[in-house]
Amino acid sequence: MSAASVEQPFDDDRPFSLTAIADEIMERHPGYRVEIIGGHLLVTPSPDAPHARALTGLMVPFIAAGLHDSETEVLQNVGLWLPTGAEDYAIPDLVVVDADIDDHFVENNAYDPVCFRLVLEVTSSNGKDDLKTKVAAYAEAKVPVYLVVDRKHQRLHLLTDPAGNEYASHRVHAPGEVITLPDSIGAEVTLDVDQIIKAGKRKASS
């Protein structure tokens, strides 16, 4: 993960605020994603094209299954308020949420985790955060399903059944496998691991 340096955005006599620092980083570095988890800033640079391509490809089966309708929505980059700290929030790459998400607004463009059915991350330079820091955070937030596309190791991680700061079930799937996500997300969604991993790779130069 790459971190951006930033000067103190407030006077010494003002209360310390990680949120203010996060806002300052995003203002000075457009395109960077800044999250606060466990009282720590996580700063991630703009995603590359393969990352975006994998996300677009992943939206297709969710939408085809009818999850972007009257009861649920499939959205990108929506803030998830976390119970791990007073200012904590994450911004998953992709989520399946209840359609009444607007009624669950907390603050700082983040929403109550109660309306999140699934969160999904596609790794970039912050792969360790996706597979460690965010696992604990999403489990504590009681997000039912957490899916990670691990581009570096070419596999999918499916985590379900949150308990405390971990998931009781953590299954790893390799290319060649086809997986069906838990129906708790609202519909049956089947994913081809090979297809997803290929989408996340850089295209060879012609």
PDB file of C-alpha atoms in Angstrom, residues 101-181:
ATOM      1  CA  ILE A 101     -29.486   2.108   2.078  1.00  0.00           C
ATOM      2  CA  ASP A 102     -30.232   5.846   1.986  1.00  0.00           C
ATOM      3  CA  ASP A 103     -32.145   5.410   5.255  1.00  0.00           C
ATOM      4  CA  HIS A 104     -29.016   4.034   6.934  1.00  0.00           C
ATOM      5  CA  PHE A 105     -26.688   6.987   6.406  1.00  0.00           C
ATOM      6  CA  VAL A 106     -24.373   7.553   9.393  1.00  0.00           C
ATOM      7  CA  GLU A 107     -21.877  10.291   8.458  1.00  0.00           C
ATOM      8  CA  ASN A 108     -18.850  11.035   6.279  1.00  0.00           C
ATOM      9  CA  ASN A 109     -20.563   9.362   3.287  1.00  0.00           C
ATOM     10  CA  ALA A 110     -20.677   6.032   5.159  1.00  0.00           C
ATOM     11  CA  TYR A 111     -23.638   3.787   5.925  1.00  0.00           C
ATOM     12  CA  ASP A 112     -24.638   1.423   8.731  1.00  0.00           C
ATOM     13  CA  PRO A 113     -23.302  -2.103   8.079  1.00  0.00           C
ATOM     14  CA  VAL A 114     -26.730  -3.552   8.845  1.00  0.00           C
ATOM     15  CA  CYS A 115     -27.789  -2.913   5.239  1.00  0.00           C
ATOM     16  CA  PHE A 116     -24.740  -4.615   3.642  1.00  0.00           C
ATOM     17  CA  ARG A 117     -25.275  -8.183   2.407  1.00  0.00           C
ATOM     18  CA  LEU A 118     -21.895  -8.610   0.696  1.00  0.00           C
ATOM     19  CA  VAL A 119     -18.663  -6.662   0.378  1.00  0.00           C
ATOM     20  CA  LEU A 120     -16.072  -7.396  -2.293  1.00  0.00           C
ATOM     21  CA  GLU A 121     -12.476  -6.269  -2.688  1.00  0.00           C
ATOM     22  CA  VAL A 122     -10.184  -6.648  -5.704  1.00  0.00           C
ATOM     23  CA  THR A 123      -6.586  -6.471  -4.478  1.00  0.00           C
ATOM     24  CA  SER A 124      -4.138  -3.900  -5.737  1.00  0.00           C
ATOM     25  CA  SER A 125      -1.065  -2.741  -3.827  1.00  0.00           C
ATOM     26  CA  ASN A 126      -2.958  -3.190  -0.551  1.00  0.00           C
ATOM     27  CA  GLY A 127      -3.522  -6.942  -0.761  1.00  0.00           C
ATOM     28  CA  LYS A 128      -2.411  -7.573   2.820  1.00  0.00           C
ATOM     29  CA  ASP A 129      -4.969  -5.087   4.104  1.00  0.00           C
ATOM     30  CA  ASP A 130      -7.761  -6.799   2.135  1.00  0.00           C
ATOM     31  CA  LEU A 131      -6.783 -10.220   3.475  1.00  0.00           C
ATOM     32  CA  LYS A 132      -6.050  -9.257   7.071  1.00  0.00           C
ATOM     33  CA  THR A 133      -7.056  -5.805   8.311  1.00  0.00           C
ATOM     34  CA  LYS A 134     -10.362  -5.711   6.468  1.00  0.00           C
ATOM     35  CA  VAL A 135     -11.238  -9.305   7.327  1.00  0.00           C
ATOM     36  CA  ALA A 136     -11.310  -8.379  11.016  1.00  0.00           C
ATOM     37  CA  ALA A 137     -13.120  -5.081  10.379  1.00  0.00           C
ATOM     38  CA  TYR A 138     -15.845  -6.550   8.182  1.00  0.00           C
ATOM     39  CA  ALA A 139     -16.336  -9.463  10.571  1.00  0.00           C
ATOM     40  CA  GLU A 140     -16.777  -7.085  13.512  1.00  0.00           C
ATOM     41  CA  ALA A 141     -19.280  -5.142  11.403  1.00  0.00           C
ATOM     42  CA  LYS A 142     -21.133  -8.455  10.922  1.00  0.00           C
ATOM     43  CA  VAL A 143     -21.088  -8.265   7.125  1.00  0.00           C
ATOM     44  CA  PRO A 144     -22.455 -11.730   6.161  1.00  0.00           C
ATOM     45  CA  VAL A 145     -20.316 -12.340   3.065  1.00  0.00           C
ATOM     46  CA  TYR A 146     -16.847 -11.025   2.195  1.00  0.00           C
ATOM     47  CA  LEU A 147     -15.314 -11.884  -1.176  1.00  0.00           C
ATOM     48  CA  VAL A 148     -11.705 -11.078  -2.097  1.00  0.00           C
ATOM     49  CA  VAL A 149     -10.243 -11.319  -5.581  1.00  0.00           C
ATOM     50  CA  ASP A 150      -6.542 -11.924  -4.899  1.00  0.00           C
ATOM     51  CA  ARG A 151      -4.879 -10.902  -8.139  1.00  0.00           C
ATOM     52  CA  LYS A 152      -1.338 -11.527  -6.920  1.00  0.00           C
ATOM     53  CA  HIS A 153      -1.904 -15.172  -5.998  1.00  0.00           C
ATOM     54  CA  GLN A 154      -4.673 -15.732  -8.580  1.00  0.00           C
ATOM     55  CA  ARG A 155      -7.408 -17.001  -6.293  1.00  0.00           C
ATOM     56  CA  LEU A 156     -10.724 -16.022  -4.730  1.00  0.00           C
ATOM     57  CA  HIS A 157     -11.338 -15.934  -0.992  1.00  0.00           C
ATOM     58  CA  LEU A 158     -14.908 -16.462   0.180  1.00  0.00           C
ATOM     59  CA  LEU A 159     -15.492 -15.611   3.836  1.00  0.00           C
ATOM     60  CA  THR A 160     -18.842 -16.182   5.549  1.00  0.00           C
ATOM     61  CA  ASP A 161     -20.350 -16.494   9.029  1.00  0.00           C
ATOM     62  CA  PRO A 162     -18.771 -13.553  10.915  1.00  0.00           C
ATOM     63  CA  ALA A 163     -17.934 -14.278  14.555  1.00  0.00           C
ATOM     64  CA  GLY A 164     -16.147 -11.632  16.589  1.00  0.00           C
ATOM     65  CA  ASN A 165     -13.227 -10.293  14.565  1.00  0.00           C
ATOM     66  CA  GLU A 166     -13.010 -13.210  12.132  1.00  0.00           C
ATOM     67  CA  TYR A 167     -15.087 -15.341   9.798  1.00  0.00           C
ATOM     68  CA  ALA A 168     -15.924 -18.897  10.826  1.00  0.00           C
ATOM     69  CA  SER A 169     -15.706 -20.030   7.198  1.00  0.00           C
ATOM     70  CA  HIS A 170     -12.840 -19.013   4.903  1.00  0.00           C
ATOM     71  CA  ARG A 171     -12.596 -20.919   1.632  1.00  0.00           C
ATOM     72  CA  VAL A 172      -9.986 -20.356  -1.066  1.00  0.00           C
ATOM     73  CA  HIS A 173     -10.880 -21.059  -4.712  1.00  0.00           C
ATOM     74  CA  ALA A 174      -8.454 -21.442  -7.624  1.00  0.00           C
ATOM     75  CA  PRO A 175      -8.889 -20.990 -11.395  1.00  0.00           C
ATOM     76  CA  GLY A 176     -10.883 -23.874 -12.846  1.00  0.00           C
ATOM     77  CA  GLU A 177     -13.420 -23.760 -10.051  1.00  0.00           C
ATOM     78  CA  VAL A 178     -16.945 -22.405 -10.230  1.00  0.00           C
ATOM     79  CA  ILE A 179     -18.399 -21.171  -6.955  1.00  0.00           C
ATOM     80  CA  THR A 180     -21.926 -20.327  -5.856  1.00  0.00           C
ATOM     81  CA  LEU A 181     -22.275 -17.550  -3.314  1.00  0.00           C
TER      82      LEU A 181
END
